[in-house]
PDB file of C-alpha atoms in Angstrom:
ATOM      1  CA  MET F   1    -182.791 -46.742  -0.993  1.00  0.00           C
ATOM      2  CA  PHE F   2    -184.886 -44.669   1.237  1.00  0.00           C
ATOM      3  CA  HIS F   3    -188.011 -46.629   1.060  1.00  0.00           C
ATOM      4  CA  ARG F   4    -190.007 -46.928   4.678  1.00  0.00           C
ATOM      5  CA  ALA F   5    -190.045 -50.545   3.818  1.00  0.00           C
ATOM      6  CA  ILE F   6    -185.990 -51.187   3.665  1.00  0.00           C
ATOM      7  CA  TYR F   7    -185.537 -50.068   7.509  1.00  0.00           C
ATOM      8  CA  PHE F   8    -189.051 -51.289   8.770  1.00  0.00           C
ATOM      9  CA  ARG F   9    -189.891 -54.880   7.042  1.00  0.00           C
ATOM     10  CA  GLY F  10    -186.242 -56.593   7.825  1.00  0.00           C
ATOM     11  CA  GLY F  11    -187.169 -56.076  11.633  1.00  0.00           C
ATOM     12  CA  MET F  12    -190.831 -56.989  11.130  1.00  0.00           C
ATOM     13  CA  ALA F  13    -189.755 -60.238   9.569  1.00  0.00           C
ATOM     14  CA  LEU F  14    -187.449 -61.095  12.339  1.00  0.00           C
ATOM     15  CA  GLU F  15    -189.975 -60.402  14.769  1.00  0.00           C
ATOM     16  CA  ALA F  16    -193.106 -62.964  12.875  1.00  0.00           C
ATOM     17  CA  LEU F  17    -190.383 -65.422  12.403  1.00  0.00           C
ATOM     18  CA  ARG F  18    -189.711 -65.223  16.158  1.00  0.00           C
ATOM     19  CA  ASP F  19    -193.157 -65.343  17.152  1.00  0.00           C
ATOM     20  CA  ARG F  20    -193.565 -68.534  14.520  1.00  0.00           C
ATOM     21  CA  ILE F  21    -191.087 -70.497  15.281  1.00  0.00           C
ATOM     22  CA  GLY F  22    -190.636 -69.176  19.647  1.00  0.00           C
ATOM     23  CA  THR F  23    -188.348 -67.515  21.007  1.00  0.00           C
ATOM     24  CA  ASP F  24    -185.682 -69.979  21.864  1.00  0.00           C
ATOM     25  CA  ARG F  25    -185.700 -71.273  18.479  1.00  0.00           C
ATOM     26  CA  PHE F  26    -185.130 -67.741  17.248  1.00  0.00           C
ATOM     27  CA  LEU F  27    -182.301 -67.020  19.566  1.00  0.00           C
ATOM     28  CA  HIS F  28    -180.560 -70.671  18.665  1.00  0.00           C
ATOM     29  CA  LEU F  29    -181.405 -69.669  14.778  1.00  0.00           C
ATOM     30  CA  THR F  30    -179.398 -65.921  15.339  1.00  0.00           C
ATOM     31  CA  ARG F  31    -176.741 -67.212  17.257  1.00  0.00           C
ATOM     32  CA  THR F  32    -175.842 -70.141  14.837  1.00  0.00           C
ATOM     33  CA  TRP F  33    -176.555 -67.707  12.416  1.00  0.00           C
ATOM     34  CA  LEU F  34    -173.330 -65.375  13.588  1.00  0.00           C
ATOM     35  CA  ALA F  35    -171.460 -67.516  14.643  1.00  0.00           C
ATOM     36  CA  ASP F  36    -171.493 -69.659  11.538  1.00  0.00           C
ATOM     37  CA  HIS F  37    -170.989 -66.445   9.055  1.00  0.00           C
ATOM     38  CA  ARG F  38    -168.427 -64.317  11.320  1.00  0.00           C
ATOM     39  CA  TYR F  39    -166.443 -62.508   8.691  1.00  0.00           C
ATOM     40  CA  GLY F  40    -167.813 -63.797   5.936  1.00  0.00           C
ATOM     41  CA  ASN F  41    -170.965 -63.360   3.367  1.00  0.00           C
ATOM     42  CA  ALA F  42    -174.050 -65.560   2.985  1.00  0.00           C
ATOM     43  CA  THR F  43    -177.358 -65.452   1.010  1.00  0.00           C
ATOM     44  CA  THR F  44    -181.186 -65.091   2.036  1.00  0.00           C
ATOM     45  CA  GLU F  45    -181.419 -68.710   0.806  1.00  0.00           C
ATOM     46  CA  GLU F  46    -178.970 -69.942   3.215  1.00  0.00           C
ATOM     47  CA  TYR F  47    -180.675 -68.138   6.064  1.00  0.00           C
ATOM     48  CA  GLU F  48    -184.113 -69.743   5.316  1.00  0.00           C
ATOM     49  CA  ALA F  49    -182.559 -73.061   5.166  1.00  0.00           C
ATOM     50  CA  LEU F  50    -181.225 -72.780   8.560  1.00  0.00           C
ATOM     51  CA  ALA F  51    -184.297 -71.348   9.856  1.00  0.00           C
ATOM     52  CA  GLU F  52    -186.372 -74.286   8.955  1.00  0.00           C
ATOM     53  CA  LYS F  53    -183.671 -76.727  10.094  1.00  0.00           C
ATOM     54  CA  ILE F  54    -183.708 -75.301  13.559  1.00  0.00           C
ATOM     55  CA  SER F  55    -187.292 -74.814  14.009  1.00  0.00           C
ATOM     56  CA  GLY F  56    -188.116 -78.324  12.183  1.00  0.00           C
ATOM     57  CA  GLN F  57    -190.880 -76.234  10.018  1.00  0.00           C
ATOM     58  CA  ASP F  58    -191.415 -75.812   6.399  1.00  0.00           C
ATOM     59  CA  LEU F  59    -191.467 -71.860   6.562  1.00  0.00           C
ATOM     60  CA  ASP F  60    -191.209 -71.522   2.842  1.00  0.00           C
ATOM     61  CA  ALA F  61    -194.775 -69.788   2.806  1.00  0.00           C
ATOM     62  CA  PHE F  62    -194.032 -67.445   5.398  1.00  0.00           C
ATOM     63  CA  PHE F  63    -190.810 -66.242   3.692  1.00  0.00           C
ATOM     64  CA  ASN F  64    -192.817 -66.395   0.456  1.00  0.00           C
ATOM     65  CA  VAL F  65    -195.189 -63.670   2.279  1.00  0.00           C
ATOM     66  CA  TRP F  66    -192.253 -61.962   4.442  1.00  0.00           C
ATOM     67  CA  LEU F  67    -188.891 -61.370   1.912  1.00  0.00           C
ATOM     68  CA  HIS F  68    -190.418 -62.730  -1.335  1.00  0.00           C
ATOM     69  CA  THR F  69    -193.929 -60.811  -2.180  1.00  0.00           C
ATOM     70  CA  PRO F  70    -193.963 -56.835  -2.653  1.00  0.00           C
ATOM     71  CA  GLY F  71    -195.910 -55.159  -0.090  1.00  0.00           C
ATOM     72  CA  LYS F  72    -196.307 -54.906   4.195  1.00  0.00           C
ATOM     73  CA  PRO F  73    -197.674 -58.849   4.789  1.00  0.00           C
ATOM     74  CA  ALA F  74    -201.035 -58.743   6.759  1.00  0.00           C
ATOM     75  CA  PRO F  75    -200.933 -58.805  10.686  1.00  0.00           C
ATOM     76  CA  TRP F  76    -200.068 -62.335  11.910  1.00  0.00           C
ATOM     77  CA  TRP F  77    -201.451 -61.280  15.147  1.00  0.00           C
TER      78      TRP F  77
END
């Protein structure tokens, strides 16, 4: 629960996603996500699907590295 990855990896993954899909699409994704799930719950899989829909990209490999694989991914920059 108190591992550093819990606090840093999520933010790093979001920044990597913004870098991957572009700021405009990332902001659209964020606003849509918040509006769609206000006062409710959602899954990681739903977020991944929305990100792919809004970006128009296949992000399976990206999310596999950043969300479903243990350890910190290699730098993407």
